[in-house]
Tab-separated table of C-alpha atoms in Angstrom:
chain	number	residue	atom	x	y	z
A	1	MET	CA	28.623	22.201	-26.145
A	2	PRO	CA	25.249	23.624	-25.033
A	3	TYR	CA	22.036	23.035	-26.943
A	4	GLU	CA	20.512	25.948	-28.824
A	5	THR	CA	16.994	26.844	-27.734
A	6	ILE	CA	14.080	27.610	-30.069
A	7	VAL	CA	14.599	31.372	-29.591
A	8	GLY	CA	18.250	31.198	-30.661
A	9	THR	CA	19.916	31.441	-27.248
A	10	HIS	CA	21.995	28.700	-25.658
A	11	GLU	CA	20.821	26.433	-22.911
A	12	ILE	CA	22.244	27.454	-19.526
A	13	ALA	CA	22.765	25.095	-16.623
A	14	SER	CA	20.794	25.660	-13.422
A	15	ARG	CA	22.589	27.592	-10.680
A	16	LEU	CA	21.848	24.668	-8.344
A	17	SER	CA	22.825	21.869	-10.716
A	18	HIS	CA	25.960	21.218	-8.638
A	19	SER	CA	24.058	20.730	-5.368
A	20	THR	CA	23.632	16.956	-5.646
A	21	ALA	CA	27.329	16.434	-6.367
A	22	ALA	CA	28.255	18.714	-3.470
A	23	VAL	CA	26.012	16.908	-0.983
A	24	ARG	CA	27.355	13.514	-2.058
A	25	ALA	CA	30.936	14.746	-1.731
A	26	ILE	CA	30.220	15.878	1.835
A	27	ALA	CA	28.508	12.586	2.673
A	28	ASP	CA	31.470	10.590	1.326
A	29	GLN	CA	33.682	12.243	3.956
A	30	ARG	CA	31.402	11.280	6.848
A	31	THR	CA	31.528	7.989	8.694
A	32	PHE	CA	28.254	6.227	9.420
A	33	HIS	CA	26.871	2.699	9.563
A	34	VAL	CA	24.683	1.316	6.780
A	35	PRO	CA	23.500	-2.223	7.691
A	36	ALA	CA	22.853	-3.222	4.067
A	37	GLU	CA	26.507	-2.545	3.208
A	38	THR	CA	27.902	-4.752	5.982
A	39	LEU	CA	27.260	-8.475	5.594
A	40	ARG	CA	28.757	-9.818	8.814
A	41	ASP	CA	28.589	-13.268	10.380
A	42	LEU	CA	27.213	-14.921	7.253
A	43	ASP	CA	27.209	-18.358	8.872
A	44	THR	CA	24.379	-17.191	11.112
A	45	VAL	CA	22.491	-15.895	8.067
A	46	THR	CA	22.880	-19.091	6.063
A	47	LYS	CA	21.401	-21.117	8.943
A	48	ARG	CA	18.164	-19.205	8.369
A	49	ILE	CA	18.003	-19.944	4.639
A	50	ARG	CA	15.511	-22.525	3.371
A	51	PRO	CA	15.815	-23.969	-0.167
A	52	ARG	CA	12.895	-23.826	-2.589
A	53	THR	CA	12.593	-27.614	-2.391
A	54	ASN	CA	11.211	-27.164	1.131
A	55	PHE	CA	8.189	-25.431	-0.390
A	56	ALA	CA	6.833	-27.821	-2.949
A	57	SER	CA	4.947	-26.153	-5.786
A	58	PRO	CA	1.194	-26.671	-5.561
A	59	SER	CA	-0.312	-29.455	-7.597
A	60	SER	CA	-2.176	-28.549	-10.768
A	61	GLU	CA	-5.479	-28.999	-8.931
A	62	ILE	CA	-4.732	-26.246	-6.394
A	63	LYS	CA	-2.357	-24.083	-8.438
A	64	LEU	CA	-3.389	-20.428	-8.308
A	65	THR	CA	-4.774	-19.273	-11.642
A	66	ALA	CA	-5.393	-15.571	-11.003
A	67	ALA	CA	-3.891	-12.645	-9.157
A	68	ILE	CA	-5.445	-9.377	-8.027
A	69	ALA	CA	-2.941	-6.638	-7.228
A	70	VAL	CA	-3.770	-3.411	-5.396
A	71	ASP	CA	-1.621	-0.301	-5.699
A	72	GLY	CA	-2.082	3.345	-4.811
A	73	SER	CA	-0.592	6.680	-5.733
A	74	TYR	CA	-0.906	10.250	-4.544
A	75	VAL	CA	0.259	13.698	-5.565
A	76	VAL	CA	0.042	17.184	-4.075
A	77	GLU	CA	-0.210	20.110	-6.466
A	78	GLN	CA	0.299	23.829	-5.861
A	79	ILE	CA	-2.764	25.555	-7.295
A	80	ARG	CA	-1.262	28.628	-8.893
A	81	ASP	CA	1.758	30.890	-8.574
A	82	GLY	CA	-0.213	33.692	-6.955
A	83	LEU	CA	-1.242	31.433	-4.064
A	84	PRO	CA	1.957	29.594	-3.110
A	85	SER	CA	0.571	28.194	0.153
A	86	VAL	CA	-2.543	26.591	-1.369
A	87	TYR	CA	-2.130	22.897	-2.089
A	88	TYR	CA	-4.603	20.360	-3.371
A	89	GLY	CA	-4.185	16.612	-3.042
A	90	PHE	CA	-5.136	13.709	-5.283
A	91	THR	CA	-4.941	10.047	-4.344
A	92	GLN	CA	-6.163	6.924	-6.064
A	93	ALA	CA	-6.026	3.175	-5.684
A	94	ALA	CA	-6.202	0.662	-8.518
A	95	ALA	CA	-6.907	-3.057	-8.566
A	96	ALA	CA	-5.664	-5.138	-11.492
A	97	TYR	CA	-6.950	-8.654	-12.139
A	98	VAL	CA	-4.500	-10.856	-14.030
A	99	ASP	CA	-5.486	-14.204	-15.552
A	100	LEU	CA	-2.303	-16.194	-14.995
A	101	ARG	CA	-3.367	-18.943	-17.404
A	102	ILE	CA	-3.489	-16.534	-20.352
A	103	MET	CA	-0.161	-15.013	-19.314
A	104	GLU	CA	1.479	-18.409	-19.220
A	105	THR	CA	0.267	-19.358	-22.693
A	106	GLN	CA	2.224	-16.366	-24.005
A	107	LYS	CA	5.484	-17.730	-22.600
A	108	ALA	CA	5.475	-20.406	-25.258
A	109	GLU	CA	4.968	-17.907	-28.071
A	110	ARG	CA	7.821	-16.382	-30.031
A	111	PHE	CA	6.063	-13.019	-30.033
A	112	VAL	CA	3.679	-11.844	-27.345
A	113	ASP	CA	0.138	-11.241	-28.573
A	114	PRO	CA	-0.994	-7.783	-27.336
A	115	TYR	CA	-4.643	-8.789	-27.627
A	116	GLU	CA	-4.138	-11.786	-25.321
A	117	ILE	CA	-2.207	-9.687	-22.814
A	118	ASN	CA	-4.978	-7.093	-22.803
A	119	ARG	CA	-7.574	-9.853	-22.364
A	120	ALA	CA	-5.641	-11.197	-19.373
A	121	VAL	CA	-5.739	-7.921	-17.429
A	122	ASN	CA	-8.779	-6.065	-16.107
A	123	SER	CA	-8.662	-3.141	-13.722
A	124	ALA	CA	-10.742	-0.803	-11.577
A	125	LEU	CA	-9.878	2.557	-10.043
A	126	VAL	CA	-11.139	4.741	-7.186
A	127	THR	CA	-9.968	8.365	-6.916
A	128	LEU	CA	-10.207	10.943	-4.143
A	129	ASP	CA	-9.281	14.618	-4.039
A	130	LEU	CA	-9.343	17.255	-1.308
A	131	PRO	CA	-7.690	20.518	-0.249
A	132	VAL	CA	-4.639	19.606	1.848
A	133	ALA	CA	-3.164	22.961	2.906
A	134	GLY	CA	-4.028	26.648	2.590
A	135	ALA	CA	-7.614	25.858	1.549
A	136	TYR	CA	-10.506	24.560	3.624
A	137	THR	CA	-13.850	22.873	3.206
A	138	ARG	CA	-15.599	25.991	4.537
A	139	GLU	CA	-14.986	29.241	6.354
A	140	GLY	CA	-14.290	29.171	10.091
A	141	VAL	CA	-12.639	25.743	10.480
A	142	ASP	CA	-9.034	24.805	11.111
A	143	ILE	CA	-7.053	22.459	8.874
A	144	ALA	CA	-7.696	19.366	11.030
A	145	THR	CA	-11.468	19.917	10.969
A	146	SER	CA	-11.321	20.577	7.221
A	147	TRP	CA	-9.600	17.219	6.687
A	148	ARG	CA	-12.110	15.459	8.969
A	149	GLU	CA	-15.058	16.860	7.019
A	150	ALA	CA	-13.490	16.179	3.620
A	151	ILE	CA	-12.588	12.570	4.412
A	152	ASP	CA	-16.035	11.850	5.843
A	153	GLN	CA	-17.779	13.198	2.746
A	154	LEU	CA	-15.426	11.430	0.355
A	155	PHE	CA	-15.898	8.094	2.119
A	156	ARG	CA	-19.670	8.485	1.802
A	157	LEU	CA	-19.519	9.334	-1.914
A	158	LYS	CA	-16.701	7.241	-3.353
A	159	LYS	CA	-17.497	3.642	-4.249
A	160	ILE	CA	-15.593	0.511	-5.186
A	161	GLU	CA	-17.484	-0.662	-8.251
A	162	VAL	CA	-16.298	-3.997	-9.641
A	163	ASN	CA	-18.786	-6.465	-11.105
A	164	ARG	CA	-21.243	-7.106	-8.268
A	165	LEU	CA	-19.257	-5.076	-5.736
A	166	ASN	CA	-20.832	-1.635	-5.285
A	167	GLN	CA	-19.959	-0.322	-1.836
A	168	THR	CA	-18.788	3.024	-0.538
A	169	LEU	CA	-15.494	3.379	1.263
A	170	LEU	CA	-17.507	4.014	4.430
A	171	ASP	CA	-19.349	0.700	3.986
A	172	LEU	CA	-16.007	-1.077	3.692
A	173	LEU	CA	-14.619	0.717	6.749
A	174	PHE	CA	-17.480	-0.633	8.851
A	175	LEU	CA	-17.036	-4.057	7.259
A	176	LEU	CA	-13.355	-4.094	8.246
A	177	HIS	CA	-14.365	-3.427	11.858
A	178	GLY	CA	-16.772	-6.367	11.773
A	179	LYS	CA	-16.566	-9.810	10.201
A	180	PRO	CA	-16.936	-11.020	6.602
A	181	GLY	CA	-20.605	-10.596	5.742
A	182	ASP	CA	-21.318	-8.875	9.072
A	183	PRO	CA	-20.184	-5.218	9.232
A	184	ALA	CA	-19.871	-3.467	12.566
A	185	ALA	CA	-22.715	-1.170	13.659
A	186	ARG	CA	-20.279	1.328	15.206
A	187	VAL	CA	-16.563	2.110	15.074
A	188	PRO	CA	-14.441	3.191	18.077
A	189	VAL	CA	-13.504	6.875	17.789
A	190	ASN	CA	-11.219	8.809	20.108
A	191	CYS	CA	-12.695	12.335	20.345
A	192	PRO	CA	-10.316	14.810	18.636
A	193	THR	CA	-11.009	17.593	21.164
A	194	PRO	CA	-7.700	18.046	23.062
A	195	ASN	CA	-9.173	18.186	26.586
A	196	CYS	CA	-11.802	15.515	25.981
A	197	LYS	CA	-10.367	12.395	24.341
A	198	GLU	CA	-13.463	10.329	25.099
A	199	ASP	CA	-13.702	6.902	23.446
A	200	VAL	CA	-17.023	6.973	21.602
A	201	PRO	CA	-18.712	4.230	19.518
A	202	VAL	CA	-19.769	6.120	16.388
A	203	PRO	CA	-22.494	4.885	13.996
A	204	THR	CA	-22.593	5.486	10.259
A	205	ALA	CA	-24.445	8.798	10.574
A	206	GLY	CA	-22.023	10.190	13.122
A	207	ILE	CA	-22.770	11.266	16.692
A	208	GLU	CA	-22.116	14.032	19.228
A	209	CYS	CA	-19.444	13.340	21.832
A	210	ASP	CA	-20.899	12.797	25.324
A	211	GLY	CA	-17.989	14.637	26.893
A	212	CYS	CA	-17.721	17.838	24.833
A	213	GLY	CA	-20.674	17.814	22.424
A	214	ARG	CA	-18.450	17.907	19.320
A	215	HIS	CA	-19.787	16.129	16.250
A	216	LEU	CA	-17.825	12.988	15.521
A	217	TYR	CA	-17.554	11.317	12.117
A	218	PRO	CA	-17.036	7.560	11.738
A	219	THR	CA	-13.951	8.292	9.613
A	220	ASP	CA	-12.388	9.940	12.696
A	221	VAL	CA	-11.412	6.372	13.622
A	222	LEU	CA	-8.612	6.750	11.058
A	223	ARG	CA	-7.101	9.679	13.022
A	224	ILE	CA	-5.480	11.044	9.852
A	225	HIS	CA	-6.371	14.579	10.981
A	226	GLU	CA	-3.820	14.214	13.787
A	227	GLU	CA	-0.996	14.386	11.257
A	228	VAL	CA	-2.014	17.536	9.379
A	229	GLY	CA	-0.777	21.058	10.060
A	230	GLU	CA	-1.451	24.557	8.860
A	231	GLU	CA	2.031	24.836	7.353
A	232	GLY	CA	3.547	22.622	4.677
A	233	THR	CA	1.910	20.359	2.103
A	234	ASN	CA	0.603	17.550	4.357
A	235	GLN	CA	1.843	14.950	1.890
A	236	SER	CA	2.451	12.475	4.699
A	237	ALA	CA	-1.201	12.584	5.768
A	238	LEU	CA	-2.301	12.124	2.152
A	239	GLY	CA	-0.051	9.062	1.960
A	240	ARG	CA	-1.773	7.649	5.056
A	241	LEU	CA	-5.133	8.185	3.388
A	242	MET	CA	-3.910	6.327	0.298
A	243	SER	CA	-2.810	3.356	2.431
A	244	VAL	CA	-6.237	3.185	4.056
A	245	VAL	CA	-7.985	3.219	0.678
A	246	GLU	CA	-5.688	0.437	-0.577
A	247	LEU	CA	-6.647	-1.696	2.428
A	248	LEU	CA	-10.360	-1.039	1.923
A	249	VAL	CA	-10.091	-1.988	-1.762
A	250	LEU	CA	-8.478	-5.261	-0.678
A	251	VAL	CA	-11.227	-5.854	1.884
A	252	GLY	CA	-13.921	-5.244	-0.713
A	253	LEU	CA	-12.480	-7.481	-3.423
A	254	ALA	CA	-11.583	-10.351	-1.101
A	255	THR	CA	-15.014	-10.232	0.521
A	256	LEU	CA	-16.693	-10.217	-2.894
A	257	LEU	CA	-14.989	-13.478	-3.854
A	258	TRP	CA	-15.604	-14.914	-0.379
A	259	ALA	CA	-19.325	-14.175	-0.668
A	260	GLN	CA	-19.874	-15.011	-4.349
A	261	SER	CA	-17.393	-17.790	-5.156
A	262	ARG	CA	-15.885	-19.104	-1.944
A	263	ARG	CA	-15.177	-22.598	-3.235
A	264	GLU	CA	-14.318	-21.852	-6.858
A	265	ILE	CA	-12.522	-18.553	-7.511
A	266	LEU	CA	-11.325	-17.524	-4.021
A	267	PRO	CA	-9.076	-20.593	-3.520
A	268	GLN	CA	-7.474	-19.957	-6.939
A	269	THR	CA	-6.726	-16.247	-6.491
A	270	LEU	CA	-3.765	-14.459	-4.957
A	271	PHE	CA	-4.312	-10.951	-3.566
A	272	ILE	CA	-1.201	-8.772	-3.717
A	273	VAL	CA	-0.709	-5.388	-2.065
A	274	ASP	CA	2.035	-3.204	-3.490
A	275	GLY	CA	3.981	-2.655	-0.275
A	276	PRO	CA	4.007	-4.532	3.024
A	277	LEU	CA	0.925	-5.767	4.855
A	278	ALA	CA	1.193	-2.923	7.332
A	279	MET	CA	-0.436	0.288	8.470
A	280	HIS	CA	1.740	3.112	9.780
A	281	GLY	CA	1.090	6.426	11.472
A	282	PRO	CA	-2.237	7.490	13.022
A	283	PRO	CA	-4.324	4.771	11.233
A	284	ALA	CA	-2.022	2.018	12.610
A	285	LYS	CA	-4.819	0.493	14.702
A	286	LEU	CA	-6.340	-0.779	11.463
A	287	ARG	CA	-3.494	-3.306	11.499
A	288	GLY	CA	-5.233	-5.337	14.222
A	289	TRP	CA	-8.628	-5.074	12.534
A	290	ALA	CA	-7.184	-6.243	9.197
A	291	LEU	CA	-5.486	-9.257	10.795
A	292	GLU	CA	-8.653	-10.284	12.660
A	293	TYR	CA	-10.846	-9.741	9.603
A	294	PHE	CA	-8.849	-11.885	7.195
A	295	GLN	CA	-8.152	-14.564	9.800
A	296	GLU	CA	-11.897	-14.771	10.339
A	297	MET	CA	-12.296	-15.143	6.573
A	298	ALA	CA	-9.708	-17.944	6.597
A	299	LYS	CA	-11.790	-19.889	9.149
A	300	THR	CA	-14.723	-20.079	6.721
A	301	SER	CA	-12.771	-20.582	3.482
A	302	PRO	CA	-11.679	-23.887	1.936
A	303	GLY	CA	-8.051	-24.984	2.064
A	304	SER	CA	-5.588	-22.211	2.821
A	305	ALA	CA	-7.614	-19.375	1.264
A	306	PRO	CA	-7.541	-16.445	1.215
A	307	TYR	CA	-4.076	-16.071	-0.296
A	308	ILE	CA	-2.806	-12.593	0.590
A	309	CYS	CA	0.665	-11.067	0.460
A	310	GLY	CA	2.387	-7.723	0.277
A	311	LEU	CA	5.431	-7.015	-1.880
A	312	GLU	CA	7.988	-4.322	-1.043
A	313	LYS	CA	9.994	-2.641	-3.813
A	314	THR	CA	12.085	-0.336	-1.633
A	315	GLY	CA	13.329	-0.039	1.933
A	316	ALA	CA	16.076	-1.300	4.225
A	317	MET	CA	15.013	-4.950	3.958
A	318	VAL	CA	15.022	-4.782	0.150
A	319	ASP	CA	18.507	-3.230	0.179
A	320	TYR	CA	19.738	-5.987	2.478
A	321	ALA	CA	18.128	-8.663	0.300
A	322	ARG	CA	19.843	-7.356	-2.832
A	323	GLN	CA	23.200	-7.359	-1.069
A	324	LEU	CA	22.689	-11.009	-0.103
A	325	ALA	CA	21.881	-11.863	-3.715
A	326	ARG	CA	24.785	-9.794	-5.063
A	327	HIS	CA	27.227	-11.769	-2.907
A	328	ASP	CA	25.477	-15.086	-3.712
A	329	VAL	CA	24.555	-15.659	-0.091
A	330	LEU	CA	21.058	-16.245	-1.451
A	331	ALA	CA	20.907	-18.589	-4.430
A	332	PRO	CA	17.917	-18.693	-6.799
A	333	GLY	CA	15.080	-20.435	-4.995
A	334	ASP	CA	16.324	-19.580	-1.481
A	335	LEU	CA	14.065	-18.154	1.209
A	336	LEU	CA	15.504	-16.277	4.199
A	337	LEU	CA	13.605	-16.324	7.481
A	338	CYS	CA	13.567	-12.829	8.940
A	339	ASP	CA	13.636	-13.621	12.646
A	340	THR	CA	14.691	-11.208	15.392
A	341	ASP	CA	18.379	-11.656	14.584
A	342	ILE	CA	17.942	-10.654	10.918
A	343	ILE	CA	15.574	-7.826	11.863
A	344	GLY	CA	18.083	-6.538	14.409
A	345	ARG	CA	20.815	-6.461	11.771
A	346	VAL	CA	18.735	-4.683	9.154
A	347	THR	CA	17.125	-2.113	11.469
A	348	ASN	CA	20.292	-1.621	13.566
A	349	THR	CA	18.338	-2.021	16.797
A	350	SER	CA	18.807	-3.923	20.037
A	351	ASN	CA	15.025	-4.187	20.486
A	352	ALA	CA	14.083	-6.348	17.520
A	353	LEU	CA	11.250	-7.904	19.549
A	354	GLY	CA	9.354	-4.625	19.271
A	355	TYR	CA	9.547	-4.583	15.468
A	356	GLY	CA	6.255	-4.706	13.594
A	357	LYS	CA	3.951	-5.689	16.454
A	358	GLU	CA	1.959	-2.438	16.233
A	359	THR	CA	2.034	-1.977	12.470
A	360	TYR	CA	2.416	-5.262	10.523
A	361	TRP	CA	-0.319	-7.814	9.934
A	362	GLY	CA	1.964	-9.990	7.814
A	363	ARG	CA	5.462	-11.412	8.334
A	364	LYS	CA	8.418	-10.461	6.142
A	365	PHE	CA	10.490	-12.982	4.238
A	366	ILE	CA	13.294	-12.518	1.735
A	367	TYR	CA	13.054	-14.628	-1.403
A	368	ARG	CA	15.257	-14.968	-4.460
A	369	THR	CA	13.186	-16.264	-7.332
A	370	LEU	CA	14.192	-19.097	-9.624
A	371	ASP	CA	15.128	-16.551	-12.305
A	372	GLY	CA	17.263	-14.507	-9.895
A	373	ARG	CA	14.920	-11.670	-8.910
A	374	VAL	CA	14.815	-10.568	-5.262
A	375	VAL	CA	11.521	-9.853	-3.491
A	376	VAL	CA	10.447	-9.136	0.079
A	377	PRO	CA	6.947	-10.568	0.564
A	378	THR	CA	4.905	-10.188	3.735
A	379	VAL	CA	2.522	-13.068	4.382
A	380	MET	CA	-0.409	-13.288	6.791
A	381	PRO	CA	-0.657	-16.239	9.212
A	382	PRO	CA	-4.121	-17.883	9.432
A	383	THR	CA	-3.860	-17.792	13.235
A	384	GLY	CA	-1.717	-15.910	15.714
A	385	SER	CA	0.247	-12.698	15.327
A	386	PRO	CA	3.138	-12.365	12.855
A	387	TYR	CA	5.030	-10.109	15.290
A	388	ASP	CA	4.742	-9.825	19.061
A	389	THR	CA	6.892	-9.299	22.148
A	390	ASN	CA	7.998	-12.937	21.996
A	391	GLY	CA	9.313	-12.690	18.445
A	392	GLY	CA	6.113	-13.628	16.651
A	393	LEU	CA	5.774	-16.393	14.068
A	394	SER	CA	8.981	-16.547	12.030
A	395	GLU	CA	8.948	-20.153	10.758
A	396	PRO	CA	7.452	-20.924	7.320
A	397	GLU	CA	5.297	-23.687	8.816
A	398	SER	CA	3.082	-20.968	10.313
A	399	TYR	CA	2.260	-19.712	6.807
A	400	PRO	CA	0.508	-22.426	4.778
A	401	THR	CA	-0.127	-20.012	1.894
A	402	LEU	CA	3.612	-19.394	1.401
A	403	PRO	CA	4.345	-22.176	-1.178
A	404	ALA	CA	1.531	-21.033	-3.499
A	405	ILE	CA	2.565	-17.389	-3.117
A	406	LEU	CA	6.201	-18.158	-3.993
A	407	ASP	CA	4.973	-20.165	-6.983
A	408	VAL	CA	3.067	-17.156	-8.372
A	409	ILE	CA	6.054	-14.868	-7.770
A	410	ASP	CA	8.239	-17.315	-9.715
A	411	ARG	CA	5.740	-17.521	-12.580
A	412	THR	CA	5.070	-13.806	-13.078
A	413	GLY	CA	8.427	-12.068	-13.427
A	414	SER	CA	8.327	-8.679	-15.141
A	415	SER	CA	11.103	-6.594	-16.687
A	416	MET	CA	9.072	-3.376	-16.379
A	417	TYR	CA	11.031	-2.527	-13.232
A	418	THR	CA	13.755	-4.102	-11.088
A	419	ASP	CA	12.646	-7.348	-9.434
A	420	GLY	CA	9.077	-6.733	-10.602
A	421	ILE	CA	6.125	-9.053	-11.057
A	422	ILE	CA	3.386	-8.682	-13.660
A	423	PRO	CA	0.277	-8.176	-11.443
A	424	VAL	CA	1.905	-5.396	-9.418
A	425	ALA	CA	3.236	-3.765	-12.590
A	426	ALA	CA	-0.287	-3.825	-14.059
A	427	ALA	CA	-1.810	-2.242	-10.933
A	428	HIS	CA	0.927	0.368	-10.765
A	429	GLY	CA	0.340	1.295	-14.400
A	430	LYS	CA	-3.304	2.043	-13.599
A	431	ALA	CA	-2.704	3.830	-10.273
A	432	ALA	CA	0.237	6.077	-11.190
A	433	PHE	CA	-0.496	9.713	-11.918
A	434	PRO	CA	0.771	10.985	-15.285
A	435	ILE	CA	3.516	13.588	-15.389
A	436	GLY	CA	3.784	16.616	-17.663
A	437	VAL	CA	0.415	17.354	-19.224
A	438	GLY	CA	-1.282	15.116	-16.661
A	439	THR	CA	0.004	17.329	-13.841
A	440	ASP	CA	-1.352	20.411	-15.592
A	441	VAL	CA	-4.763	18.746	-15.835
A	442	LEU	CA	-4.734	17.962	-12.100
A	443	ARG	CA	-3.906	21.583	-11.355
A	444	LEU	CA	-6.836	22.768	-13.475
A	445	VAL	CA	-9.169	20.323	-11.727
A	446	ALA	CA	-8.024	21.541	-8.301
A	447	THR	CA	-8.474	25.181	-9.328
A	448	LYS	CA	-12.038	24.474	-10.427
A	449	ARG	CA	-12.810	22.474	-7.264
A	450	LEU	CA	-11.717	25.395	-5.092
A	451	GLY	CA	-13.591	27.933	-7.188
A	452	LEU	CA	-10.391	29.788	-8.026
A	453	ASP	CA	-11.268	29.824	-11.720
A	454	ALA	CA	-14.147	32.242	-11.031
A	455	PRO	CA	-13.548	35.940	-10.321
A	456	THR	CA	-15.723	35.901	-7.187
A	457	GLY	CA	-17.481	33.489	-4.872
A	458	ASN	CA	-16.476	30.496	-2.786
A	459	SER	CA	-17.476	26.891	-3.145
A	460	ASN	CA	-17.276	23.752	-1.126
A	461	PRO	CA	-14.617	21.617	-2.849
A	462	CYS	CA	-16.097	18.402	-1.555
A	463	SER	CA	-19.632	19.055	-2.748
A	464	ARG	CA	-18.895	18.744	-6.442
């Protein structure tokens, strides 16, 4: 029985409402291999399982008391119906600080105190916006140059402002290419001119290429412009930009604690990235810089600090992990080592040794928490490479921060989403873009940025 609309007519189903059912019916008749659906040779898997007792919980003196989670979000909006090829992009990254001691006091209460929960969580947000397709920073430039100019200007203007941290994204980019407390003076840029491709050390102000004379921006080191095109929405490139901003937020916050409270707060804080400790696509070279930077920080920090991990919510490894839990191959408290054999099964490849060595700066594990949740954390080793052509570091002994990280994961379960934890849920709540009215507001902002709300005249969208 259809609903009656406000004008008195009856609600009519979409002409394409059957499409999903049709596609699934076709797929059900095809034969293909899904690794997560096939749990073969379980004896080999169980040999790689380590019980929780192998990772003793930290003593009360070194138990982590705080967590800082970083999450990002992005959205591409079509500006208006009359300009169907014009798209504007928004991306933002949020950091949420969670006082685990306050959270734990609420476990003993019959009813959670909203005031205490609010007091336990503090957050900060950095937002970026730019034209992504069909609109440009100025007349006479192609889409790649428009992105290069927009990113450079945004990185010079946008700041991470948290307590005593007040640095631009560009400052943090140079810091990542240096050492804690000692930012690099130049970053290595591969000239974007097709017939040039000179490797040029670029300072903060930018420089002209020796080979072709083209002006190079320090943000060209990210190479995000290589992924944009004149057609389409360029959502993938915007996602790469979001990942870079997430990493820079992590660099800024970790360095702040390293510089201001290296022996007090840093050794008691877990940094969590929503997603794996990895960098994909054109900015993938940041993977090596991130690993070197935080390993250098570990050399000058007490104990096992800094404590850093990534947490994946989706993907092939998460699907495989949930299958293991569903069939009780993983019991609560079990940790699965993801060596080349497990990686080969999940990724359906015969070259598991090549997995992750160019993109990951942390190693994946599969863990089933004491309350039955399933998570896939990636953890950074204090020395060495998590993945390399020899298989990398797959044993837990190479990751001294792992016991404390698993302890926080066990202590902070959240029912806000499947297999969630509270710090990541808090960061996601701050980073996510609103739907409905929120989308309409973003569209109005983009229209104003591009000057499309005025009858005449053009404006630089990045100058406002």
